[in-house]
Short mmCIF file of C-alpha atoms in Angstrom, two decimals:
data_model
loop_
_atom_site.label_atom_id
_atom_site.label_comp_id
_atom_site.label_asym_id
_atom_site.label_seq_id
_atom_site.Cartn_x
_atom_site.Cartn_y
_atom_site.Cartn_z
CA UNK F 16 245.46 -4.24 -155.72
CA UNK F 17 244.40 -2.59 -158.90
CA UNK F 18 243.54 1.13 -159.32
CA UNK F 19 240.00 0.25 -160.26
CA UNK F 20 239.44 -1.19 -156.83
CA UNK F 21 241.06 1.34 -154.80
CA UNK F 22 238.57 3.62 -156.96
CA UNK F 23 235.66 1.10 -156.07
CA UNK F 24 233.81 3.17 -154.09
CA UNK F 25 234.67 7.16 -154.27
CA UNK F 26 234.74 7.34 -158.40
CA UNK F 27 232.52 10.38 -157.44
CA UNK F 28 231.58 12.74 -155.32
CA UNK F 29 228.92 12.00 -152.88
CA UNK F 30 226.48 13.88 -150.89
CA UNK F 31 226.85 13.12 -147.01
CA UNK F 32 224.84 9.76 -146.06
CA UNK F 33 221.20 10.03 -145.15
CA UNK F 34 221.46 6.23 -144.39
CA UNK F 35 221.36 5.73 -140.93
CA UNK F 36 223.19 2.67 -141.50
CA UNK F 37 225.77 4.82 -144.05
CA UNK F 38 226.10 6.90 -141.08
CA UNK F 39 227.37 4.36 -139.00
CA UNK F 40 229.71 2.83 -141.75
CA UNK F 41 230.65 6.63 -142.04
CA UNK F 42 231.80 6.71 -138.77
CA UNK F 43 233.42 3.66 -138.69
CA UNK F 44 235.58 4.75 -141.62
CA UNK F 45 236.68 7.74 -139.67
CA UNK F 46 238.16 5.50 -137.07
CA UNK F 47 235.10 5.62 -134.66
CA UNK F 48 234.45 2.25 -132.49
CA UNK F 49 230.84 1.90 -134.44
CA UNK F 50 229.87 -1.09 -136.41
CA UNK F 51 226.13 -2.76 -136.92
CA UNK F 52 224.96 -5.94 -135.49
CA UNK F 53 222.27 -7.62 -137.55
CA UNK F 54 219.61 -9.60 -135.72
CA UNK F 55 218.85 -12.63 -138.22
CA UNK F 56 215.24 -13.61 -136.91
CA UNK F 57 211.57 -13.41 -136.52
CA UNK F 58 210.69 -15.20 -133.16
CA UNK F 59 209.08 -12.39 -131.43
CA UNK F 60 210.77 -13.20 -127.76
CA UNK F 61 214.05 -12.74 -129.94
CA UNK F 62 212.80 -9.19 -131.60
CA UNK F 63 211.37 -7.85 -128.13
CA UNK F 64 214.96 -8.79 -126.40
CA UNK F 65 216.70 -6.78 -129.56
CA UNK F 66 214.77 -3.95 -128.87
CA UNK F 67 215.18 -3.74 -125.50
CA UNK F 68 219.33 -4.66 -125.55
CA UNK F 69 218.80 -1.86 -128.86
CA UNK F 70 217.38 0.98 -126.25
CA UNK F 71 219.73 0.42 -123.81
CA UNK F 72 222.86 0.64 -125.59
CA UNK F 73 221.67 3.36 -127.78
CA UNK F 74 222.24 1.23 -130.71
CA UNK F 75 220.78 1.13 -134.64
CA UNK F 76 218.51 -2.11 -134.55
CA UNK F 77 219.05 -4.13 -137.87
CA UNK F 78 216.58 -6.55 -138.07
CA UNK F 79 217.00 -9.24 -141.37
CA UNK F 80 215.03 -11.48 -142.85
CA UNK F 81 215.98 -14.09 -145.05
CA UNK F 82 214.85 -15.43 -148.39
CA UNK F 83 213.82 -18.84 -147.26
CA UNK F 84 212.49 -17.32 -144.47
CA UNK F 85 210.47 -14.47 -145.95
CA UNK F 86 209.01 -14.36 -149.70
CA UNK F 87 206.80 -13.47 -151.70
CA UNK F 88 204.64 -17.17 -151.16
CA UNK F 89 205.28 -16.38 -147.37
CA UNK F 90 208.23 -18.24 -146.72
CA UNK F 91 208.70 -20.82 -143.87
CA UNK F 92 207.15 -18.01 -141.45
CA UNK F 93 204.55 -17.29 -143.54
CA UNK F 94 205.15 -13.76 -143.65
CA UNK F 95 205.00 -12.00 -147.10
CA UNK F 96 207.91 -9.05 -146.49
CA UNK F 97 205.23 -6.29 -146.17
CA UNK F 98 203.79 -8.67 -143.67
CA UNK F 99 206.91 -8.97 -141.56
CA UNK F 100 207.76 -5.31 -141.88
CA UNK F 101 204.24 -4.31 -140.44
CA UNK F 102 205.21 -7.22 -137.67
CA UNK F 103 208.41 -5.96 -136.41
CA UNK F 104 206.94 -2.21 -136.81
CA UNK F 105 204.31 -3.18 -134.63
CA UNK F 106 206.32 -4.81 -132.46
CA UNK F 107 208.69 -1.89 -131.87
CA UNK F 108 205.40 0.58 -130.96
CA UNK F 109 204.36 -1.97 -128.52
CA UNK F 110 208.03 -1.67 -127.03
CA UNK F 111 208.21 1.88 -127.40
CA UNK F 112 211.30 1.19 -129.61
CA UNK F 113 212.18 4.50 -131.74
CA UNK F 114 211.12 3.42 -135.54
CA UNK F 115 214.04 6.14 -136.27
CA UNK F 116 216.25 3.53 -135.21
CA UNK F 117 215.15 -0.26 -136.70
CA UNK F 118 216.06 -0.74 -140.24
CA UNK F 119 214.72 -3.86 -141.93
CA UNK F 120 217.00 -6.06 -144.04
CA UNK F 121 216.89 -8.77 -146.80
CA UNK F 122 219.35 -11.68 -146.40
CA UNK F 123 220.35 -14.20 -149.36
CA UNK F 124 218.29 -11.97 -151.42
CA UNK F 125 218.58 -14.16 -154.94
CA UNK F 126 217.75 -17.37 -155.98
CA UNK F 127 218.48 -19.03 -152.87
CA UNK F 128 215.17 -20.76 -152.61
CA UNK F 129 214.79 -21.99 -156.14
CA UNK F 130 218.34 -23.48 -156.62
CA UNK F 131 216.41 -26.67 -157.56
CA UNK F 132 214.86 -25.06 -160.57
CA UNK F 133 216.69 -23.71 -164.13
CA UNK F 134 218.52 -20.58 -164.14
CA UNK F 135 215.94 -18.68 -165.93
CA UNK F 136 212.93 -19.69 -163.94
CA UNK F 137 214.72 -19.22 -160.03
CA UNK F 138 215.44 -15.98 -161.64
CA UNK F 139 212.14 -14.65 -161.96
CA UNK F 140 211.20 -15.68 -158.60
CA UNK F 141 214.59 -13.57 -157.31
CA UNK F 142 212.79 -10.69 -159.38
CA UNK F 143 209.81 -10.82 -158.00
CA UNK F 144 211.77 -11.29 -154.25
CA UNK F 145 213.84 -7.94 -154.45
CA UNK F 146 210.80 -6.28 -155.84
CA UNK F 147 208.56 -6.93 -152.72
CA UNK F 148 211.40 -6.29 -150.74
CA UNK F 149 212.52 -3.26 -152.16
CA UNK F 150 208.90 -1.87 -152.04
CA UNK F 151 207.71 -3.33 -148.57
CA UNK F 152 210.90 -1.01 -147.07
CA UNK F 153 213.84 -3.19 -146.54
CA UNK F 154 216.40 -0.81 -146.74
CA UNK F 155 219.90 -2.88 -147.14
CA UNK F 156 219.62 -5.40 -149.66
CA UNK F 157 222.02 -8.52 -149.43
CA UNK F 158 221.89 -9.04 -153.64
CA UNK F 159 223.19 -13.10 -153.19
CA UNK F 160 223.55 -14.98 -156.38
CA UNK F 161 226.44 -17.01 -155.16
CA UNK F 162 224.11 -20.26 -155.58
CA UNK F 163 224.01 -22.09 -158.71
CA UNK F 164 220.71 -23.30 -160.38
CA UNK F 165 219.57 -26.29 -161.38
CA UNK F 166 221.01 -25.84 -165.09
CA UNK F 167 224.31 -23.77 -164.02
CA UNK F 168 228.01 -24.69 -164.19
CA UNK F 169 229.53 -26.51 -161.14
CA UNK F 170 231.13 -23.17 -160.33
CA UNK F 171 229.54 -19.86 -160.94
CA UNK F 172 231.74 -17.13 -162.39
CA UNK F 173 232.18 -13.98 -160.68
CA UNK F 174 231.04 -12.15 -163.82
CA UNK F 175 227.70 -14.18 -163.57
CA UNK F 176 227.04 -13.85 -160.11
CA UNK F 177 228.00 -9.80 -160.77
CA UNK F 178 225.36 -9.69 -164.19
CA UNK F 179 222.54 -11.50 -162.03
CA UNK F 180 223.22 -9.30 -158.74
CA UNK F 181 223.15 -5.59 -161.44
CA UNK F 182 219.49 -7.51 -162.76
CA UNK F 183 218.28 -7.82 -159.46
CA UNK F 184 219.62 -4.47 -158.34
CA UNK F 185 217.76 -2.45 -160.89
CA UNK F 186 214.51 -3.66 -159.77
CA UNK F 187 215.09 -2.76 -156.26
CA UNK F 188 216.20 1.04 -157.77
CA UNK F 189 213.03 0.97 -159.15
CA UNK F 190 210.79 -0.42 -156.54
CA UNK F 191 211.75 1.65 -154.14
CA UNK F 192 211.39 4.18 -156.36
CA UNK F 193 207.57 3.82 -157.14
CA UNK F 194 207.31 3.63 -153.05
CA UNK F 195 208.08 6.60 -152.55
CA UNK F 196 210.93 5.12 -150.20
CA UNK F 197 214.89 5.98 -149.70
CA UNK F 198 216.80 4.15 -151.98
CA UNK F 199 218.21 0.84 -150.33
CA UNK F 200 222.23 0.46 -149.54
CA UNK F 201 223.75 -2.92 -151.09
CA UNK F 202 225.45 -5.55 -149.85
CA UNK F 203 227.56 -7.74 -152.33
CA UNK F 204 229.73 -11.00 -152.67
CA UNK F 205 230.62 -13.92 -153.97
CA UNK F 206 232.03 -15.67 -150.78
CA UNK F 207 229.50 -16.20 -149.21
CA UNK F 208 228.87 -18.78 -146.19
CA UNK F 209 226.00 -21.22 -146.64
CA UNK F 210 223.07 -19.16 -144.76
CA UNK F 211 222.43 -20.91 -140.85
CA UNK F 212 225.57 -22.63 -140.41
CA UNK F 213 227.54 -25.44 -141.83
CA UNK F 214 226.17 -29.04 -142.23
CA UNK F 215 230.27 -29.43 -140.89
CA UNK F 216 232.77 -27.64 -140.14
CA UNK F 217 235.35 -29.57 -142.40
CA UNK F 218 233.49 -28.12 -145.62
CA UNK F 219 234.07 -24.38 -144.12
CA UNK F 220 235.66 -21.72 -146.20
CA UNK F 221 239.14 -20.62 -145.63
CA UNK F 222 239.80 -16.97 -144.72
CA UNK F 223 238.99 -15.02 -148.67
CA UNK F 224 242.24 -13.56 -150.08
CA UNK F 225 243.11 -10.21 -150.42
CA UNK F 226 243.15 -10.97 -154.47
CA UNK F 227 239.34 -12.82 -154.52
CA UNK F 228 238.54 -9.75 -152.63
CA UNK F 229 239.40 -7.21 -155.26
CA UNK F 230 238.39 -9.29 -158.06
CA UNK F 231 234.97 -9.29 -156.57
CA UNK F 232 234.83 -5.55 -156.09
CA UNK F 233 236.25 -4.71 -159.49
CA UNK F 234 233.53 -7.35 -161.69
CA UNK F 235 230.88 -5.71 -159.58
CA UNK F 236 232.20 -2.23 -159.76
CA UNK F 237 232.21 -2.59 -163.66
CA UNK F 238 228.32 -4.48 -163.86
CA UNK F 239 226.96 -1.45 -161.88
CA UNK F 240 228.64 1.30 -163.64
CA UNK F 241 228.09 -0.50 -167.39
CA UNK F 242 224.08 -1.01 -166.18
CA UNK F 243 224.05 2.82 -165.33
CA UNK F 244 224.00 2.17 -161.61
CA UNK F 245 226.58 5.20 -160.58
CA UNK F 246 223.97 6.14 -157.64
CA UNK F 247 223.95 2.89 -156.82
CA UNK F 248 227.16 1.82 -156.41
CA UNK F 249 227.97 4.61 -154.08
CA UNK F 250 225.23 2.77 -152.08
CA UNK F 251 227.31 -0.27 -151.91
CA UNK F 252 228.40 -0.34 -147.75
CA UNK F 253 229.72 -3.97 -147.69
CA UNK F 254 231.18 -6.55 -149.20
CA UNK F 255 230.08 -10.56 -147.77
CA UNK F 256 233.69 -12.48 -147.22
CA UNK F 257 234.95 -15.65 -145.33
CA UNK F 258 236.98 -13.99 -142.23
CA UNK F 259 237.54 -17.47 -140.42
CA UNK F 260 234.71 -17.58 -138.57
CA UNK F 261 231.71 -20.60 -138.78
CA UNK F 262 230.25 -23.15 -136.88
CA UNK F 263 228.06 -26.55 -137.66
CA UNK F 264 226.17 -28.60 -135.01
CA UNK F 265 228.76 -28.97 -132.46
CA UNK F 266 232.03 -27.21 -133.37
CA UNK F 267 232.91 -23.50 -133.54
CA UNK F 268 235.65 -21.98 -135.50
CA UNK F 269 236.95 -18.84 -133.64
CA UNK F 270 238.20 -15.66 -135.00
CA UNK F 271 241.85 -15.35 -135.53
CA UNK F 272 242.97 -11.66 -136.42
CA UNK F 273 246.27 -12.67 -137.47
CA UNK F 274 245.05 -15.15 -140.31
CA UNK F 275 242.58 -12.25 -141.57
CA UNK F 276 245.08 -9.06 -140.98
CA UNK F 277 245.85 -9.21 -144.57
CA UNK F 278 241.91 -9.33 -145.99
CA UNK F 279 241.17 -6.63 -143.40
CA UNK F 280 244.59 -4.28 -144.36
CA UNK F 281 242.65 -4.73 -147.84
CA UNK F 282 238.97 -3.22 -147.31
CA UNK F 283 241.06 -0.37 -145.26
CA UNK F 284 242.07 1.00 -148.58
CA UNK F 285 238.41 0.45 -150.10
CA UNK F 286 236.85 4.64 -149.11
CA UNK F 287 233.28 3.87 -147.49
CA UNK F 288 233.29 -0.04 -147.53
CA UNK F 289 233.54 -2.79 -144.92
CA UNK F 290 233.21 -6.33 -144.66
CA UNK F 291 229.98 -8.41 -143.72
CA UNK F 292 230.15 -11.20 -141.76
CA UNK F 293 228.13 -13.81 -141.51
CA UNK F 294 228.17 -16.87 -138.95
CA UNK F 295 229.37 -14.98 -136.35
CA UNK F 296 227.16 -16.92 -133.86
CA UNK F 297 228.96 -18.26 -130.82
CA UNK F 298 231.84 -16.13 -131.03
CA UNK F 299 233.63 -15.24 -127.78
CA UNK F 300 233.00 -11.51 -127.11
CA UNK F 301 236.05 -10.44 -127.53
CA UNK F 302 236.42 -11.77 -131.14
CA UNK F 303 233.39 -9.71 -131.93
CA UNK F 304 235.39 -6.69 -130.44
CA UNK F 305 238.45 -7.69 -132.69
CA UNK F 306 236.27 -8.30 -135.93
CA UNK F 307 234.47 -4.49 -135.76
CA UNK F 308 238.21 -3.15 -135.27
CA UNK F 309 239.31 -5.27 -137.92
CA UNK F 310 236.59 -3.83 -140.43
CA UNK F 311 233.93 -7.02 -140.57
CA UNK F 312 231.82 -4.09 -139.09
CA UNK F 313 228.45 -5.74 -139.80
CA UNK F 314 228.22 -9.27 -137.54
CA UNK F 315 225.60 -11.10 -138.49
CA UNK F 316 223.44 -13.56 -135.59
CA UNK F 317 220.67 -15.42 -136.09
CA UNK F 318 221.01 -19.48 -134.35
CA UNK F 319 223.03 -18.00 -131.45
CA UNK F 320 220.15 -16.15 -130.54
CA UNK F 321 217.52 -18.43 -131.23
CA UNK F 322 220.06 -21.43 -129.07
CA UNK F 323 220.02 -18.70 -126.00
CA UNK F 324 215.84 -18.70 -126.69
CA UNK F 325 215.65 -22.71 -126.66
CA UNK F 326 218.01 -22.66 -123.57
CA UNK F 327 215.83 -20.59 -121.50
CA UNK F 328 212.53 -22.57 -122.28
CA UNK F 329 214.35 -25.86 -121.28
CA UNK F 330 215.17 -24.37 -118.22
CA UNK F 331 211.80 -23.10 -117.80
CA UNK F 332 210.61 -26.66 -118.45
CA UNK F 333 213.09 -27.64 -115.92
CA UNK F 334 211.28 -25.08 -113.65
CA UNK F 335 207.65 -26.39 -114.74
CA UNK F 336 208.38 -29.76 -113.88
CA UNK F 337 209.31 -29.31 -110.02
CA UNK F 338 206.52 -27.03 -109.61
CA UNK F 339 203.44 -28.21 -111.40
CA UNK F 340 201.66 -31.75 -111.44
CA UNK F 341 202.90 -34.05 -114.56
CA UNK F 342 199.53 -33.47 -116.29
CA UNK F 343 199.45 -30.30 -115.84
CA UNK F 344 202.65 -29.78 -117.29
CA UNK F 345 202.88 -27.89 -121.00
CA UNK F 346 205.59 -30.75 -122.13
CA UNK F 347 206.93 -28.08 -124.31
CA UNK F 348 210.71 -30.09 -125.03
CA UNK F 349 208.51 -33.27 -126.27
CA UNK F 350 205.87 -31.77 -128.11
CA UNK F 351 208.46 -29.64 -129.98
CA UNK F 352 210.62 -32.73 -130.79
CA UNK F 353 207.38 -34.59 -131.64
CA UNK F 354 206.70 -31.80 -134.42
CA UNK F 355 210.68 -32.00 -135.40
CA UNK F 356 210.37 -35.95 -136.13
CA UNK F 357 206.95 -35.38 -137.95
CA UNK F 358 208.58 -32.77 -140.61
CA UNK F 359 212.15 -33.77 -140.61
CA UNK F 360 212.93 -31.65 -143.68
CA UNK F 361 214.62 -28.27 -141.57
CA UNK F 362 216.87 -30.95 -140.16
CA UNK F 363 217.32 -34.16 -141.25
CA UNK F 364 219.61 -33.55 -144.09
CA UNK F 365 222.10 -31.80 -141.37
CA UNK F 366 222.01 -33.96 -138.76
CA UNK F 367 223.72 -37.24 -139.05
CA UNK F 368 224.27 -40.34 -137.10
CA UNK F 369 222.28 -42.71 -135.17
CA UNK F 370 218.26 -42.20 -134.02
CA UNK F 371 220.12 -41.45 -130.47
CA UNK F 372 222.76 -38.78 -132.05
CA UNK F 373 220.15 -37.51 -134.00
CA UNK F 374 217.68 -36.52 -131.34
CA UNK F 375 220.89 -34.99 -128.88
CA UNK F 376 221.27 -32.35 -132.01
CA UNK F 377 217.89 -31.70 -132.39
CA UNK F 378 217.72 -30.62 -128.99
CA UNK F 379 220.92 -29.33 -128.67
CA UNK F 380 222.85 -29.00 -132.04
CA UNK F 381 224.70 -25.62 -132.45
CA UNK F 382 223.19 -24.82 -136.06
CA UNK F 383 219.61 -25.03 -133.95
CA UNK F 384 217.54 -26.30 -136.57
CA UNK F 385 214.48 -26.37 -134.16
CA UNK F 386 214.13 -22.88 -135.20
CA UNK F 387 211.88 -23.15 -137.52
CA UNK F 388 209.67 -25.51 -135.22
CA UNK F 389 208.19 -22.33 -132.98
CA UNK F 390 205.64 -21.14 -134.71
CA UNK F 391 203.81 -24.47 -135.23
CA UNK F 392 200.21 -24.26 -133.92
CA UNK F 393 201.09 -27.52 -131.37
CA UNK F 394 204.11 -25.94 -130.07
CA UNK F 395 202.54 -22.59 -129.98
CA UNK F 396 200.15 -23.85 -127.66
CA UNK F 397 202.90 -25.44 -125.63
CA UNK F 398 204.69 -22.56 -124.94
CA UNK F 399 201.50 -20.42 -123.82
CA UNK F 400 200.73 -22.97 -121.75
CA UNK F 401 204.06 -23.27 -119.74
CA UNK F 402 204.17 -19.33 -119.48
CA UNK F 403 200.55 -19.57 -118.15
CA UNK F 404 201.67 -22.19 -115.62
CA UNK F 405 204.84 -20.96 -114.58
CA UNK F 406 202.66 -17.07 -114.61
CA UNK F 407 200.42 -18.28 -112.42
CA UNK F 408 203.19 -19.35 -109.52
CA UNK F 409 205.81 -17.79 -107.42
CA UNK F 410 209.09 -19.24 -108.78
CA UNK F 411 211.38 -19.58 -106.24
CA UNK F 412 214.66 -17.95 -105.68
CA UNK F 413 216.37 -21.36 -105.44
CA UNK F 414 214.78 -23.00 -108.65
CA UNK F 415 215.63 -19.81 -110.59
CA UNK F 416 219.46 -20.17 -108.85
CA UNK F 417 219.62 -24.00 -110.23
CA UNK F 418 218.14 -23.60 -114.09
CA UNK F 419 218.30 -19.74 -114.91
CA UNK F 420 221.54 -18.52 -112.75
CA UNK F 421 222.63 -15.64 -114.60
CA UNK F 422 218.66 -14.03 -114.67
CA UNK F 423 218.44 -15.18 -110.76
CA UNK F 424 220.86 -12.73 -110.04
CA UNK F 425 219.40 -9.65 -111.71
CA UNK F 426 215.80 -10.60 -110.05
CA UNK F 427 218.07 -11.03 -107.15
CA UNK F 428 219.38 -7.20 -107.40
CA UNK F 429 215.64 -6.11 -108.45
CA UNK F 430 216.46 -5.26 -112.07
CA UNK F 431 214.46 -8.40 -113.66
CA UNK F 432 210.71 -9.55 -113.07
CA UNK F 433 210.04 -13.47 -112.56
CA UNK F 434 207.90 -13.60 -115.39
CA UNK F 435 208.78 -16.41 -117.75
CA UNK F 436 208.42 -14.02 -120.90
CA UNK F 437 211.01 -11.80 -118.99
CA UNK F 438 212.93 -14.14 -117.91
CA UNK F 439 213.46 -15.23 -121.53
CA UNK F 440 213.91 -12.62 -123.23
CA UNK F 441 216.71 -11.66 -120.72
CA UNK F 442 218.80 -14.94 -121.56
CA UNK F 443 218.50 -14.16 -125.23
CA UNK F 444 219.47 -10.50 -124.57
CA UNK F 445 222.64 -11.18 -122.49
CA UNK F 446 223.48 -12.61 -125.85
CA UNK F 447 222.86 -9.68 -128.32
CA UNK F 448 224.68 -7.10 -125.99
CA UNK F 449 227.73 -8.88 -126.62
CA UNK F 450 227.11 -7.74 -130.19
CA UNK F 451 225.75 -4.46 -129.10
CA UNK F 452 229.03 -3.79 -126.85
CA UNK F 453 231.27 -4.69 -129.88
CA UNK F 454 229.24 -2.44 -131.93
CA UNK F 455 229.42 0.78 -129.73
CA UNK F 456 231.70 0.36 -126.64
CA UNK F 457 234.31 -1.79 -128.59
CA UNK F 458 237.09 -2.17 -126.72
CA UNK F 459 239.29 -4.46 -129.03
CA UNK F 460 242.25 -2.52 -127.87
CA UNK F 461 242.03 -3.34 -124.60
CA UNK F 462 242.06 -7.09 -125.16
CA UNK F 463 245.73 -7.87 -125.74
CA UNK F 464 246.45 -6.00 -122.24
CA UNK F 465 244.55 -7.48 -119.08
CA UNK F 466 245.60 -4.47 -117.02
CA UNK F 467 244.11 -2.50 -119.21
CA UNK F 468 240.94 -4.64 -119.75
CA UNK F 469 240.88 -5.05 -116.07
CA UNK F 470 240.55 -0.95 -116.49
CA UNK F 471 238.03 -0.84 -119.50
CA UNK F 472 235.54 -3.55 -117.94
CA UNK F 473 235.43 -1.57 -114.45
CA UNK F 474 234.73 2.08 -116.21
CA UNK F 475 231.70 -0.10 -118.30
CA UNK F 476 230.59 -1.58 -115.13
CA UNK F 477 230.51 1.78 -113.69
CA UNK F 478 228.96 3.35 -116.86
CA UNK F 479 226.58 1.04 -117.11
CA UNK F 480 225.45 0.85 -113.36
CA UNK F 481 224.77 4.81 -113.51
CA UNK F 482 222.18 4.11 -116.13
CA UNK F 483 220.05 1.99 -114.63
CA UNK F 484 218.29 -0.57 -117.13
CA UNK F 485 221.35 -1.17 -119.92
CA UNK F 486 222.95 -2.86 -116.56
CA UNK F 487 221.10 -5.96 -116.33
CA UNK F 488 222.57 -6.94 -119.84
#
């Protein structure tokens, strides 16, 4: 390791973090059991069950868009990002959900969505990006030029990727600046996994090496201080690596601490800095325990959570069909599918095999490409009709037992209303407290010793049942 990366971050003094998310990164650094869980998504059943899991763990809320997802031409949601911040501030006064405590962010921020086009021109589109961004108050900034353009090199050079992250950089310093906002924190790398999951698992990066690490840090370092950016770079928090952790349609690859104990004994030595980590989805909690000990102390989710969402209306479709009459019913599993086959372009470059194969992963696949199906007008209507239906009825104990188990036991107990929108929302929320748990209550310790798991789990329990609400999670 070099001196200039072990002087990455401290080359200077720095004034104590008025960040809420340097705060937490502050905290973690002085050995607390804190680390930030970023909710990749804009389904509003998703946000709402965020906020709620949020609340009741007393957790930061980092909600992220990404750049495909979000733009300045709206994106696949249509949302400008002054758009989707007044949507997920709105949101959170509707849920009485502390504003103190959401902080927007912008993932892949680059020229992700114009990798088809020359250098020069998907460059001025990543301008214009951070700019809205930056002035629409997204406050931690992924800066992602990993990708290569049209007209790059097979491989991009870390001194490229560093020169076009500085360009993009300064115009979020200054956009932010005109707004009258708090400067943004940063977010940097140059491994970074391909945003929603893998296409397959084979083609997954290995765990990044202590030395890619550093070399990373120290081109960066340099590009910031050269462009004048010593206020910035002190707002670097984290740094995007590989830790061994991905998934593609239908395989997951778990954590393993011992294959990343050397990249995490690296960022320990790196004052104020941890590691991002993205494609965390469908990790087993206690992975997600392991990885905020470990320093990847910013987990990423977006599919899992939008999977748990897709889960619960199935079920609820399950539900539908033994209660209501066939024509009645809001066919919400067809209609979607219907919309899927007539614009194939989310999915059908990741989803190979026969017609057969193909539909199972639409329906089911891991990466959940049907994500970007909801908020089409035809399934839209689909899904307000099967809440109306199901709204409109008593669902009974023993249909909720059969399709939605888990939530039949907290209506059982009294802590969960029978209301489909409830009823989702709670599925995709006993996700996200996973992350929230690892984030707060992280018990990684614990894990290698089942007696004293046993002993952690019954003190949460206990914690937890004294509370009231967080227990339903």
């Amino acid at each position: 390791m070099t001196s200039s990366s072990t002087d990455c971050v401290n080359t200077m003094t720095a004034p104590a973090p008025s960040s809420p998310i340097q705060q937490v990164i502050a905290a973690h650094r002085r050995g607390a059991a804190a680390g930030l869980y970023s909710v990749c998504c804009s389904h509003p059943l998703v946000l709402r069950a965020a906020m709620k899991v949020a609340a009741a763990y007393g957790t930061l809320l980092l909600v992220e868009a990404t750049s495909n997802q979000v733009d300045q031409f709206g994106g696949y949601t249509g949302m400008t990002p002054a758009v989707f911040h007044d949507y997920v501030k709105t949101m959170a006064r509707e849920e009485g959900f502390p504003l103190e405590m959401l902080v927007l962010g912008g993932d892949h921020l680059g020229p992700n969505a114009w990798q088809h086009l020359d250098a020069a021109t998907a460059m001025q589109n990543a301008d214009t990006l951070i700019a809205a961004y930056a002035a629409a108050g997204f406050h931690k900034i992924h800066l992602d030029c990993s990708m290569r353009c049209a007209d790059d090199p097979a491989i991009l050079s870390d001194d490229t990727i560093a020169a076009r992250s500085v360009r993009l950089a300064i115009i979020a310093e200054a956009a932010a600046g005109q707004a009258g906002l708090p400067p943004p924190v940063y977010v940097i790398g140059t491994e970074v996994p391909i945003p929603g999951g893998e296409a397959e698992l084979a083609k997954a990066g290995q765990v990044t090496s202590p030395a890619a690490a550093a070399r990373t840090l120290d081109v960066h370092r340099k590009a910031f201080l050269d462009a004048g950016l010593h206020a910035a770079w002190r707002r670097v928090v984290a740094m995007v690596v590989q830790p061994g952790v991905d998934f593609d349609h239908s395989h997951i690859q778990h954590y393993n601490a011992g294959q990343a104990a050397a990249l995490s004994d690296f960022v320990a030595d790196q004052p104020g800095l941890v590691f991002e980590a993205h494609s965390t989805d469908y990790q087993r909690e206690t992975a997600l325990h392991q990885m905020v000990r470990d320093h990847f102390a910013i987990l990423k989710v977006g599919p899992a959570a939008t999977f748990a969402l897709r889960e619960a209306m199935l079920s609820l479709c399950r539900i539908e069909e033994e209660l209501v009459p066939a024509g009645q019913c809001s066919r919400l599993m067809q209609v979607l599918d219907e919309v899927m086959l007539a614009q194939p372009r989310h999915w059908s470059k990741h989803y190979p095999g026969s017609s057969a194969e193909q539909r199972l992963l639409r329906r089911y696949g891991l990466s959940d490409r049907c994500r970007y199906y909801w908020g089409e007008a035809p399934v839209l209507a689909a899904v307000d009709k099967l809440f109306a239906n199901l709204d409109a009825l008593e669902i009974p104990l023993s249909l909720l037992s059969q399709h939605l188990p888990e939530q039949y036991l907290e209506v059982l107990q009294g802590q969960l209303a029978t209301g489909a929108g409830a009823l989702v929302q709670h599925k995709i929320g006993r996700l996200l407290a996973q992350y929230a748990r690892a984030c707060n209550r992280n018990a990684a310790d614990a894990v290698a010793d089942p007696a004293a798991a046993a002993t952690a789990a019954m003190a949460t329990a206990a914690a937890e049942a004294s509370t009231g609400p967080a227990s339903i999670w």
